Short mmCIF file of C-alpha atoms and ligand atoms in Angstrom, two decimals:
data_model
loop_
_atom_site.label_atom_id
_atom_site.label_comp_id
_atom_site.label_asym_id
_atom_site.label_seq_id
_atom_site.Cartn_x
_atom_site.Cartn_y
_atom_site.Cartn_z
CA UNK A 1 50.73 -26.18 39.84
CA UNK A 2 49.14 -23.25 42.11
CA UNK A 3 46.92 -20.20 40.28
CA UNK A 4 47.15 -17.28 41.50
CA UNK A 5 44.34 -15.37 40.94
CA UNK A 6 42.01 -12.59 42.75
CA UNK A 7 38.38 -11.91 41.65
CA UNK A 8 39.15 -8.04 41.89
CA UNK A 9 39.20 -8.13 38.13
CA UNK A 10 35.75 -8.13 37.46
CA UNK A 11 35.46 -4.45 38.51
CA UNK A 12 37.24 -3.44 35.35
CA UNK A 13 34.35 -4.02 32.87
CA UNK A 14 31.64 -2.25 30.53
CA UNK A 15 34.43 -0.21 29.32
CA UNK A 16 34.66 0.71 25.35
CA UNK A 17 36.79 0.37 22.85
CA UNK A 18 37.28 2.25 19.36
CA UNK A 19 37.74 -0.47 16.79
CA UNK A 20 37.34 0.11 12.93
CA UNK A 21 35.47 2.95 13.36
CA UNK A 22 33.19 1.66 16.01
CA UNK A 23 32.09 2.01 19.78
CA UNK A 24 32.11 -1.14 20.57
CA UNK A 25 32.62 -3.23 24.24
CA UNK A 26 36.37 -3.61 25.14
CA UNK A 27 37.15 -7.03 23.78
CA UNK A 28 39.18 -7.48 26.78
CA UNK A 29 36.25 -8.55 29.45
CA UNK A 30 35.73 -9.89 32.72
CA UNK A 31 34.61 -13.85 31.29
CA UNK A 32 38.17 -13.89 29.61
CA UNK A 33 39.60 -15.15 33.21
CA UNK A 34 36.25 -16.32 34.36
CA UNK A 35 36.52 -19.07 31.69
CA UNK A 36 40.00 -19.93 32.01
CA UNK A 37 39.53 -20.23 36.67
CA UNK A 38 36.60 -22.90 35.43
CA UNK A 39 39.30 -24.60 32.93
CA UNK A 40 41.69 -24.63 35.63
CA UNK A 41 39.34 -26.14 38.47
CA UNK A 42 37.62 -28.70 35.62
CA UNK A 43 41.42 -29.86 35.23
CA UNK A 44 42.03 -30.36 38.61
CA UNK A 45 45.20 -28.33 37.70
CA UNK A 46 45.97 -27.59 41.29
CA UNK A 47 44.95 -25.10 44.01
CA UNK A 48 43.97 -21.83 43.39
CA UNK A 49 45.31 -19.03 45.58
CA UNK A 50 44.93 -15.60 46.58
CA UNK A 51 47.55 -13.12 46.20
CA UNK A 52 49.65 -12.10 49.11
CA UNK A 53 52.41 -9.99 48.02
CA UNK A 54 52.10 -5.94 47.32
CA UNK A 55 52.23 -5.70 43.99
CA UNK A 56 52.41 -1.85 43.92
CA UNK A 57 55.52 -1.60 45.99
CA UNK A 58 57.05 -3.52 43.10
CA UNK A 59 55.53 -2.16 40.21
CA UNK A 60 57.26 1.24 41.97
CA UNK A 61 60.55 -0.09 40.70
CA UNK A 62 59.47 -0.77 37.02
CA UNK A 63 56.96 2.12 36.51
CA UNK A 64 57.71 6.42 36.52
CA UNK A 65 55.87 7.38 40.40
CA UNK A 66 53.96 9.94 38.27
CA UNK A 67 52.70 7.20 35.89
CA UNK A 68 51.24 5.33 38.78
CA UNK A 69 49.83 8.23 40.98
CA UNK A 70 47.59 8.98 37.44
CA UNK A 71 46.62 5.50 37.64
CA UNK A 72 45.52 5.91 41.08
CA UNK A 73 43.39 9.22 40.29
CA UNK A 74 42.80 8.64 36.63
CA UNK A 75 38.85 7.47 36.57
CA UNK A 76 37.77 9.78 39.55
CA UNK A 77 39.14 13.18 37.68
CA UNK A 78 37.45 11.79 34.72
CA UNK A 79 34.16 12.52 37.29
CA UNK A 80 35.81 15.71 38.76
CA UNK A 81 35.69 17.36 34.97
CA UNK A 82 32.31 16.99 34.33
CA UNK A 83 32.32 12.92 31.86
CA UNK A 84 31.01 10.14 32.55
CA UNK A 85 31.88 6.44 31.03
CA UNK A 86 34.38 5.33 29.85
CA UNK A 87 37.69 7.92 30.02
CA UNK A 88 39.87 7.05 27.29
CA UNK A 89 42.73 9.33 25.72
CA UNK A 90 42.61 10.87 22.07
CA UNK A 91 45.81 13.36 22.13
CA UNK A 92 49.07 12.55 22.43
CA UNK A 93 52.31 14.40 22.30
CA UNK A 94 53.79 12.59 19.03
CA UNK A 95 56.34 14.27 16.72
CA UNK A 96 56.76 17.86 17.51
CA UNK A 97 54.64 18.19 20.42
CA UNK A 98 56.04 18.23 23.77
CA UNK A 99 56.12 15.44 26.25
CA UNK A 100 58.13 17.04 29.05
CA UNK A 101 55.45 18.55 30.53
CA UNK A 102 52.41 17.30 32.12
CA UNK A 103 49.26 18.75 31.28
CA UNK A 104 47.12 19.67 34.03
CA UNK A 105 43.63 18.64 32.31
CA UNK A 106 42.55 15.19 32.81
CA UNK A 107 42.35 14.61 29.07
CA UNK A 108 45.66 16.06 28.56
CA UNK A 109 46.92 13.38 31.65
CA UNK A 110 45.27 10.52 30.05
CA UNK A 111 47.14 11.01 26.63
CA UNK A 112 50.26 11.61 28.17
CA UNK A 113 50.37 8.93 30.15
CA UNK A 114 49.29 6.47 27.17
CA UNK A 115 50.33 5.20 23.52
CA UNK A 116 47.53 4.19 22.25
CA UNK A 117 43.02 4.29 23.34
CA UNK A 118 43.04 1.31 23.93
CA UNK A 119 43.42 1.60 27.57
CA UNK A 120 39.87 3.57 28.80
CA UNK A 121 39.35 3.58 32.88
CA UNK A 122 35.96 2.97 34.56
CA UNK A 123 35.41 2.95 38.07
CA UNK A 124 36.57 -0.84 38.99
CA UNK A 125 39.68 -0.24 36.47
CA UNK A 126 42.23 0.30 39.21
CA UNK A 127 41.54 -2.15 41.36
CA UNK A 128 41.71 -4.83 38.92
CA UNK A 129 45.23 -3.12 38.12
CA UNK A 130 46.48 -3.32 41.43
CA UNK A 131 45.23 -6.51 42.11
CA UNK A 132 46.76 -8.21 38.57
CA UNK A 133 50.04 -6.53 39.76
CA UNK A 134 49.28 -8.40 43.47
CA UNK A 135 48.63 -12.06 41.76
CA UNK A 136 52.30 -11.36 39.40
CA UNK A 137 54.13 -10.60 42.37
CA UNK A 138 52.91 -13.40 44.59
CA UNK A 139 53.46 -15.87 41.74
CA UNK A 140 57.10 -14.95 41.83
CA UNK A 141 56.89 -15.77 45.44
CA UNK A 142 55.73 -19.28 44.95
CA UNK A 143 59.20 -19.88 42.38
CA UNK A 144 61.40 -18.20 45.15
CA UNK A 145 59.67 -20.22 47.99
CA UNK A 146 60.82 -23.51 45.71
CA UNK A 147 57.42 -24.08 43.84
CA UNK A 148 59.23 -25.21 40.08
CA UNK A 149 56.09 -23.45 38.14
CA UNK A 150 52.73 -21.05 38.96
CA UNK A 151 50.28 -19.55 36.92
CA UNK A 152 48.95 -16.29 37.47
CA UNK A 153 45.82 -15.90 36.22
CA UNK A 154 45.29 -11.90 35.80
CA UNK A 155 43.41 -9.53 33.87
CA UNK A 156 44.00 -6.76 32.88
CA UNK A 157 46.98 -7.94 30.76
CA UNK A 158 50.53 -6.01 31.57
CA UNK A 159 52.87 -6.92 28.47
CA UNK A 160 52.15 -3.14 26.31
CA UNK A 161 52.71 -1.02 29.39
CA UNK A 162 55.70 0.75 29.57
CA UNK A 163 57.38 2.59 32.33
CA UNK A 164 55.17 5.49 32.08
CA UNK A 165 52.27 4.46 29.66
CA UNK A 166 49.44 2.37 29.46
CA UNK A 167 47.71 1.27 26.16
CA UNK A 168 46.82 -1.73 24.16
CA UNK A 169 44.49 -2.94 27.29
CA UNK A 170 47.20 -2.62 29.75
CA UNK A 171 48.04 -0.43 32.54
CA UNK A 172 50.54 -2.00 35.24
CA UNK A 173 53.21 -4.42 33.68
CA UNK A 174 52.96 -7.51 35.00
CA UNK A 175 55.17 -9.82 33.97
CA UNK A 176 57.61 -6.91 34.43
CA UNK A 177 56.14 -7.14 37.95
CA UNK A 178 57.03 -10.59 38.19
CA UNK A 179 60.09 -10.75 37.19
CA UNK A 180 61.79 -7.84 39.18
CA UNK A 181 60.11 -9.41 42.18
CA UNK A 182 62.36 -12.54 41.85
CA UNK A 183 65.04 -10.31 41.10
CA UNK A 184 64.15 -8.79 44.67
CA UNK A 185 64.24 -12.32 46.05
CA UNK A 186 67.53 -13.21 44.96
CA UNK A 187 67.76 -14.39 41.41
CA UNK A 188 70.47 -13.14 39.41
CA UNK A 189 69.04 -13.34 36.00
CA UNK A 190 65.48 -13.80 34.66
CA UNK A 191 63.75 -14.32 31.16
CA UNK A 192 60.52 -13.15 29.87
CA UNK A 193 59.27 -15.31 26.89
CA UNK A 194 56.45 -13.08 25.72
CA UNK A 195 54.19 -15.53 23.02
CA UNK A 196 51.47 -13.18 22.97
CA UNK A 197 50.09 -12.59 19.18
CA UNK A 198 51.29 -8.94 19.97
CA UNK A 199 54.68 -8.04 20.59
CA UNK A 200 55.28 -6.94 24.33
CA UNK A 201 56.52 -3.26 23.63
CA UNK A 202 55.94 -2.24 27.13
CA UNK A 203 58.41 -5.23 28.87
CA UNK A 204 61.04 -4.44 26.03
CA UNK A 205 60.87 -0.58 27.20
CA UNK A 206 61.12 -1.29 30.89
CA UNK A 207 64.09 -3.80 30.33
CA UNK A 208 65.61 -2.26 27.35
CA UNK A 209 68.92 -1.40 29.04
CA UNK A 210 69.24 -3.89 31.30
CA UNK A 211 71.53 -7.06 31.54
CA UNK A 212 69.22 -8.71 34.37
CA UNK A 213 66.69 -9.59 32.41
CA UNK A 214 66.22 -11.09 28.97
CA UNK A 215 63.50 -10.33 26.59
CA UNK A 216 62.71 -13.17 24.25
CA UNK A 217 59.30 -11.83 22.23
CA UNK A 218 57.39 -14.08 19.03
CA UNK A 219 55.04 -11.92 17.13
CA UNK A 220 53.03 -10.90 14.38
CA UNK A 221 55.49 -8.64 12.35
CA UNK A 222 54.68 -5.15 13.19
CA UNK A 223 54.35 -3.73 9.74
CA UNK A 224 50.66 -5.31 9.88
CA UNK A 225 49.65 -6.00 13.40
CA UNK A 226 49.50 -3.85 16.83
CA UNK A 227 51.88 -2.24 18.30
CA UNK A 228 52.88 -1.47 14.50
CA UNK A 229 56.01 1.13 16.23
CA UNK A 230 57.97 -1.49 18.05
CA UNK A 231 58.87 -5.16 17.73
CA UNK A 232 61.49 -5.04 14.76
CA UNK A 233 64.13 -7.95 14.97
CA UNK A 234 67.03 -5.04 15.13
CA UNK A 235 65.82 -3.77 18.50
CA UNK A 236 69.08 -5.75 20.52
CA UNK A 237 68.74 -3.98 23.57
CA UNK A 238 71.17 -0.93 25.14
CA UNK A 239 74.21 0.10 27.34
CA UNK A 240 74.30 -2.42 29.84
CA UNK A 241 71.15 -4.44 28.43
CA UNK A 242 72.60 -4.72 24.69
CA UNK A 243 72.37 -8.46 23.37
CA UNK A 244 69.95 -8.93 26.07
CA UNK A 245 66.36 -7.79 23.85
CA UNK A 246 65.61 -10.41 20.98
CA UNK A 247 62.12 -9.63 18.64
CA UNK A 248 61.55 -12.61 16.61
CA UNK A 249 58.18 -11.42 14.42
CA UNK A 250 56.74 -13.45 12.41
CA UNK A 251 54.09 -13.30 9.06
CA UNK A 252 50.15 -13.23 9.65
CA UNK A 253 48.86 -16.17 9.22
CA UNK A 254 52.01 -18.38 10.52
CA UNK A 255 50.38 -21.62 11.85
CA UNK A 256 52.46 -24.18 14.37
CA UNK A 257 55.30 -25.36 11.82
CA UNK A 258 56.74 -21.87 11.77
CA UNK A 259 55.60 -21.18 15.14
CA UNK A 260 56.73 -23.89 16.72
CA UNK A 261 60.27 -23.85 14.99
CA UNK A 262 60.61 -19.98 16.23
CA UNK A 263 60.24 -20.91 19.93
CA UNK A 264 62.48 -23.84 19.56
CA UNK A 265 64.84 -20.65 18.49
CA UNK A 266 63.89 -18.57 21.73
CA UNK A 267 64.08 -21.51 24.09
CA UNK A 268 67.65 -22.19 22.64
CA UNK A 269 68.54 -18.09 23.52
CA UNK A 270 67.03 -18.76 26.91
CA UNK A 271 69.24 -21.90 27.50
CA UNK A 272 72.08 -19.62 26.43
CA UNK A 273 71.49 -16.81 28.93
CA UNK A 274 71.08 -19.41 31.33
CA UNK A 275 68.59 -18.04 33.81
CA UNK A 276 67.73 -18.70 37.35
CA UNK A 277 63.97 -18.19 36.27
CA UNK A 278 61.37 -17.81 33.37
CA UNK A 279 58.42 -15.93 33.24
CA UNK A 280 56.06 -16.32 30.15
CA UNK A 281 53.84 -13.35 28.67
CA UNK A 282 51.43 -16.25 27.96
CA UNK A 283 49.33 -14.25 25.28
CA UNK A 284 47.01 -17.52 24.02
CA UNK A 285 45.55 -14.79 20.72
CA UNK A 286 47.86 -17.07 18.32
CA UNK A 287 44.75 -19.08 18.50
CA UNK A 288 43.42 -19.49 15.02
CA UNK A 289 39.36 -19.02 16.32
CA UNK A 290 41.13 -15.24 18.13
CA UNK A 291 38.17 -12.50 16.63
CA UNK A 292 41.20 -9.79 16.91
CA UNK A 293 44.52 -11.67 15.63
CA UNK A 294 45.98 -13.56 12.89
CA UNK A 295 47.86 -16.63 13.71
CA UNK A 296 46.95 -20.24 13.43
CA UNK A 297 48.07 -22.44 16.18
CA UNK A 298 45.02 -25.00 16.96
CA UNK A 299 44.25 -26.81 20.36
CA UNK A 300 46.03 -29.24 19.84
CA UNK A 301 49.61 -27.44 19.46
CA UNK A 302 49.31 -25.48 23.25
CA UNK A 303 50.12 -28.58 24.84
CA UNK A 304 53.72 -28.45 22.76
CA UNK A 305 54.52 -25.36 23.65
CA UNK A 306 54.28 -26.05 27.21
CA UNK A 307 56.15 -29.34 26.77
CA UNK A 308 59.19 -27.46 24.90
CA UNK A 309 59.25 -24.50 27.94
CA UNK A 310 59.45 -27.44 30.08
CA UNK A 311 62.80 -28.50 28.44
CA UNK A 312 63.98 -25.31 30.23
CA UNK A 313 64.07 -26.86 33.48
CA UNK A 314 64.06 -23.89 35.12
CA UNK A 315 61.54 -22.47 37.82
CA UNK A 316 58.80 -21.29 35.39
CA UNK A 317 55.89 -18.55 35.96
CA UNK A 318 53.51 -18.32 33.64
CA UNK A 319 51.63 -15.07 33.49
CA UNK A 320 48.19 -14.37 31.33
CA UNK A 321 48.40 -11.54 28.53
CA UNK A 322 45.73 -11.81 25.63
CA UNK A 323 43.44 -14.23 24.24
CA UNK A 324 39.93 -12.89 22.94
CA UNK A 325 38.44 -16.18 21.95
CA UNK A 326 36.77 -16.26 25.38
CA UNK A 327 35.90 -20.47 25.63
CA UNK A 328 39.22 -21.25 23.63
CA UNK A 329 41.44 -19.35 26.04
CA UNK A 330 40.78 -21.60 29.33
CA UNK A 331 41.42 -24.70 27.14
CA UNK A 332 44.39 -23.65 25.53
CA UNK A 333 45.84 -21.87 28.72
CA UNK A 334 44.67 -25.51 30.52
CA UNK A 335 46.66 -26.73 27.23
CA UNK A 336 50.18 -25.36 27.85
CA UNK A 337 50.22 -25.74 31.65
CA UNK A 338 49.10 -29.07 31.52
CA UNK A 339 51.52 -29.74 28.53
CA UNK A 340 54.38 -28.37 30.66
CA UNK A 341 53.36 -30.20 33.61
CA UNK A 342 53.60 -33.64 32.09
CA UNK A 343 56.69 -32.84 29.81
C1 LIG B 401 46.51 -6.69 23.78
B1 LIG B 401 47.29 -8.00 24.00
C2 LIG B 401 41.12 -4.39 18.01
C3 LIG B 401 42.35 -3.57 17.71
C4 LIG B 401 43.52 -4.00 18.51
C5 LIG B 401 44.77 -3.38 20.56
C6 LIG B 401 45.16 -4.81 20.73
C7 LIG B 401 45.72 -5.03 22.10
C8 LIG B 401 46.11 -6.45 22.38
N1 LIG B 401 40.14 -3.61 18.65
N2 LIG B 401 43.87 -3.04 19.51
O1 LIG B 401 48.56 -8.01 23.44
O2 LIG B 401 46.58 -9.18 23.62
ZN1 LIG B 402 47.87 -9.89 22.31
#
């Protein structure tokens, strides 16, 4: 199996986060993928790759043109007005404010264009962006060029932007990404299995209404756990895409036996949809040693769940969300692809 992967990541980095009532370094850090690329070559998992595809021209077809063009400018208008570290957003236009107008202030941009603060821009922020968005796209490629399964190995995750927000440590979608781009190369129907910790509010925005592609998410239920406003197992899609959107949360603290059984129920909705491809939101915070989340699968189960995706028999891209546990994530990520690849 090739990895996709482009060391343009390492830019985004030093940035803060607000957690508890602290300052304290964004959880979501450059040795994340750092550990997992020396999991991968330990492994011998295959070849790893650089991307090849545009992954902005794509992203232009899942995400509002305004949306990205802030992207673009976000960190250097941060300079423009004066601040300095990390720019991250603390208004938004909630209830009985007004969200159909920009603001003009770069403080005013960054809340409109976000959900959450979790999202903060430094200097090598876009880049990484771009270049997470460049690996998604190019992994796609590999499935479409007859390659049966790829991993893209990305940071900045993708899975809580929406079509005009960033938040929750993510700016450009990019499973999203991936999947239109195999759309674009022909497939008629894809599947996004999202088993991050956190449900994927971003990819069930972009897709919401759309019969194309099928949103398949397993959770932590979202009265307790981030995104806490989306993620509810009556969101069933819209219009065209209604039937299409299935949330399937689940309690904190679920180890593998409920786990397990619950993507034994997605895989069997994925069978049923009956796509030409799969691409997997593969959060790996369901990890019981993950400092931010509250699952407990173990080592030993990421193997299985790679095994039972591998039942699919379908061309299969698996795409990195979360995972905070920095060591555990390259062994369990090495864990699922190597459990799908000897299923
Ligand atoms: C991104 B992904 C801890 C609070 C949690 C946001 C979590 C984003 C998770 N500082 N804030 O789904 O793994
Ligand atoms: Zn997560």
């Amino acid at each position: 199996m090739k990895t996709v992967y482009s060391p343009d990541h390492i830019g985004h980095s030093g940035h803060l986060e607000l957690d508890g009532g602290r300052l304290l370094p964004g959880f979501e850090k450059p040795e994340r993928a750092q550990f997992v690329l020396d999991r991968i070559e330990a492994a011998n998992l295959g070849p790893v790759i650089a991307p090849t595809a545009d992954g902005l021209e794509v992203a232009a077809k899942i995400h509002d043109s305004g949306y990205l063009t802030f992207l673009a400018k976000a960190h250097d208008l941060w300079l423009d007005a004066g601040y300095s570290g990390t720019a991250l957003p603390m208004a938004w236009p909630t209830r009985g404010l007004r969200d159909d107008v920009a603001p003009k202030h770069v403080r005013g941009l960054l809340g409109y264009y976000s959900f959450d603060g979790g999202a903060g821009f430094v200097p090598g922020t876009y880049k990484a962006v771009t270049a997470a968005a460049d690996c998604a796209a190019s992994g796609a490629d590999l499935l479409s060029a007859g390659d049966t399964s790829a991993f893209v190995l990305t940071r900045p995750p993708g899975h809580h932007a929406g079509r005009r927000f960033s938040g929750g440590y993510c700016y450009i979608n990019n499973a999203g990404v991936a999947a239109q781009r195999l759309l674009d190369n022909g497939a008629k129907r894809v599947s996004i299995l999202d088993v991050d910790y956190h449900h994927g509010n971003g990819t069930q925005e972009i897709f919401y209404d759309r019969a194309d592609v099928q949103f398949i998410s397993i959770h932590a239920d979202p009265d307790y756990a981030f995104p806490y406003f989306l993620g509810r197992g009556d969101e069933r899609g819209a219009g065209a895409g209604a039937g299409f959107n299935h949330n399937l949360p689940l309690p904190i603290g679920t180890d593998f036996h409920d786990w397990g059984g619950t993507l034994d129920r997605a895989c069997r909705l994925i069978a049923e949809y009956g796509p030409d491809a799969i691409v997997v939101s593969l959060g790996l915070d369901t990890y019981e040693g993950d400092p931010i989340s509250r699952f407990r699968l173990t080592r030993f189960d990421y193997p299985k769940v790679g095994a039972r995706i591998a039942q699919l028999n379908r061309p299969t891209l698996f795409v990195l969300e979360g995972g905070y546990a920095v060591e555990a994530i390259g062994i369990n990520a090495v864990g699922v692809l190597s459990g799908f690849l000897g299923a």
